[in-house]
XYZ file of C-alpha atoms in Angstrom:
138
model
C 11.794 -10.378 13.492
C 14.177 -7.556 14.288
C 13.425 -4.051 13.096
C 16.765 -4.041 11.287
C 15.834 -7.121 9.253
C 12.340 -5.761 8.583
C 13.776 -2.420 7.427
C 16.320 -4.168 5.212
C 13.594 -6.283 3.653
C 11.573 -3.154 2.944
C 14.572 -1.567 1.205
C 15.003 -4.728 -0.887
C 11.278 -4.653 -1.735
C 11.594 -1.083 -3.029
C 14.834 -1.866 -4.862
C 13.631 -4.913 -6.791
C 10.177 -3.532 -7.581
C 11.302 -0.882 -10.024
C 7.835 -0.527 -11.591
C 6.532 1.171 -8.457
C 5.915 4.867 -9.050
C 7.500 7.624 -6.978
C 4.086 8.201 -5.394
C 3.761 4.532 -4.423
C 7.267 4.473 -2.966
C 6.673 7.624 -0.935
C 3.381 6.331 0.489
C 4.792 2.891 1.292
C 7.653 4.565 3.168
C 5.140 6.596 5.167
C 3.153 3.529 6.253
C 5.805 0.803 6.779
C 9.189 2.452 6.290
C 11.722 2.654 9.108
C 10.580 6.181 9.953
C 6.826 5.417 9.840
C 4.863 7.034 12.674
C 1.212 7.843 13.341
C 1.947 11.288 11.866
C 3.410 9.895 8.626
C 0.391 7.597 8.318
C -1.939 10.604 8.727
C 0.057 12.405 6.054
C -0.249 9.375 3.758
C -4.053 9.515 4.085
C -4.016 13.185 3.057
C -1.639 12.586 0.138
C -3.632 9.594 -1.098
C -6.754 11.767 -1.050
C -4.939 14.403 -3.099
C -3.766 11.753 -5.570
C -7.307 10.416 -5.936
C -8.515 13.916 -6.823
C -5.696 14.507 -9.322
C -6.211 11.164 -11.055
C -10.007 11.534 -11.075
C -9.804 15.040 -12.537
C -7.431 13.779 -15.244
C -9.730 10.854 -16.162
C -6.914 8.409 -15.409
C -7.559 4.654 -15.756
C -5.414 1.714 -14.572
C -3.304 -0.242 -17.055
C -5.127 -3.579 -16.742
C -4.073 -6.674 -18.618
C -6.144 -9.857 -18.965
C -4.974 -12.886 -17.033
C -5.735 -15.324 -14.228
C -6.779 -13.015 -11.398
C -6.796 -15.835 -8.827
C -3.747 -18.046 -9.376
C -1.408 -15.630 -11.151
C -2.712 -12.079 -10.820
C -0.770 -9.903 -13.251
C -1.223 -6.816 -11.079
C 1.270 -8.443 -8.697
C 3.151 -10.516 -11.284
C 4.745 -7.297 -12.564
C 6.636 -7.017 -9.293
C 9.638 -9.321 -8.707
C 8.808 -9.405 -4.975
C 5.079 -9.702 -4.341
C 3.608 -7.533 -1.594
C 2.232 -10.654 0.118
C 5.689 -12.239 0.223
C 7.184 -9.091 1.732
C 4.419 -8.726 4.325
C 4.648 -12.335 5.514
C 8.448 -12.654 5.418
C 8.961 -9.320 7.176
C 7.010 -10.579 10.171
C 3.769 -8.873 9.267
C 2.074 -5.669 10.287
C -1.391 -4.816 11.527
C -4.002 -6.204 9.110
C -5.168 -2.721 8.079
C -1.601 -1.642 7.297
C -1.059 -4.800 5.245
C -4.218 -4.143 3.240
C -3.246 -0.518 2.641
C 0.169 -1.724 1.443
C -1.413 -4.245 -0.930
C -3.844 -1.726 -2.445
C -1.104 0.881 -2.914
C 1.082 -1.645 -4.704
C -1.565 -2.822 -7.152
C -3.567 0.325 -7.934
C -1.884 1.196 -11.276
C -2.632 -2.268 -12.668
C -5.914 -3.368 -11.114
C -8.686 -1.143 -9.769
C -6.970 2.234 -9.947
C -8.616 5.000 -7.960
C -10.854 2.490 -6.166
C -7.743 0.746 -4.799
C -6.343 4.073 -3.597
C -9.629 4.687 -1.782
C -9.407 1.248 -0.183
C -5.846 1.949 0.899
C -6.903 5.207 2.529
C -9.882 3.518 4.187
C -7.629 0.864 5.718
C -5.253 3.513 7.057
C -8.178 5.403 8.591
C -9.441 2.188 10.221
C -5.945 1.580 11.606
C -5.811 5.084 13.060
C -9.219 4.618 14.703
C -8.154 1.219 16.094
C -4.945 2.638 17.586
C -6.948 5.516 19.091
C -9.189 2.966 20.839
C -12.335 3.737 18.847
C -14.656 0.732 19.391
C -16.254 1.337 15.987
C -12.893 1.425 14.164
C -14.077 -0.992 11.469
C -17.214 0.965 10.553
């Protein structure tokens, strides 16, 4: 898939998914946006860590709703374009980047701060992998 098509799809993803917060949008741009670089990914890790602290200090909890978490998970159903659809149709990214994307998209409606931590962890694993660290997944 061409970068132009991938970038256009990302813009459509952001446009149709109006429930994404400004924080989510900014972090998604840093990890898969057209200007994403190793530096913007490092910055995303730092900003996610700051967000975790802010939300933890405030006692924030996700806005969970009951539903079928396997066949029709409502934490994705809120979004007109599911993260999985975007990731597959855009040609895909490294597995760690895809996981970080997924966790960032769902954190307000599923596991909250835990999902932000998982997103950060996946970005750190990606950075270690790119750097050639043989223990990148540990």
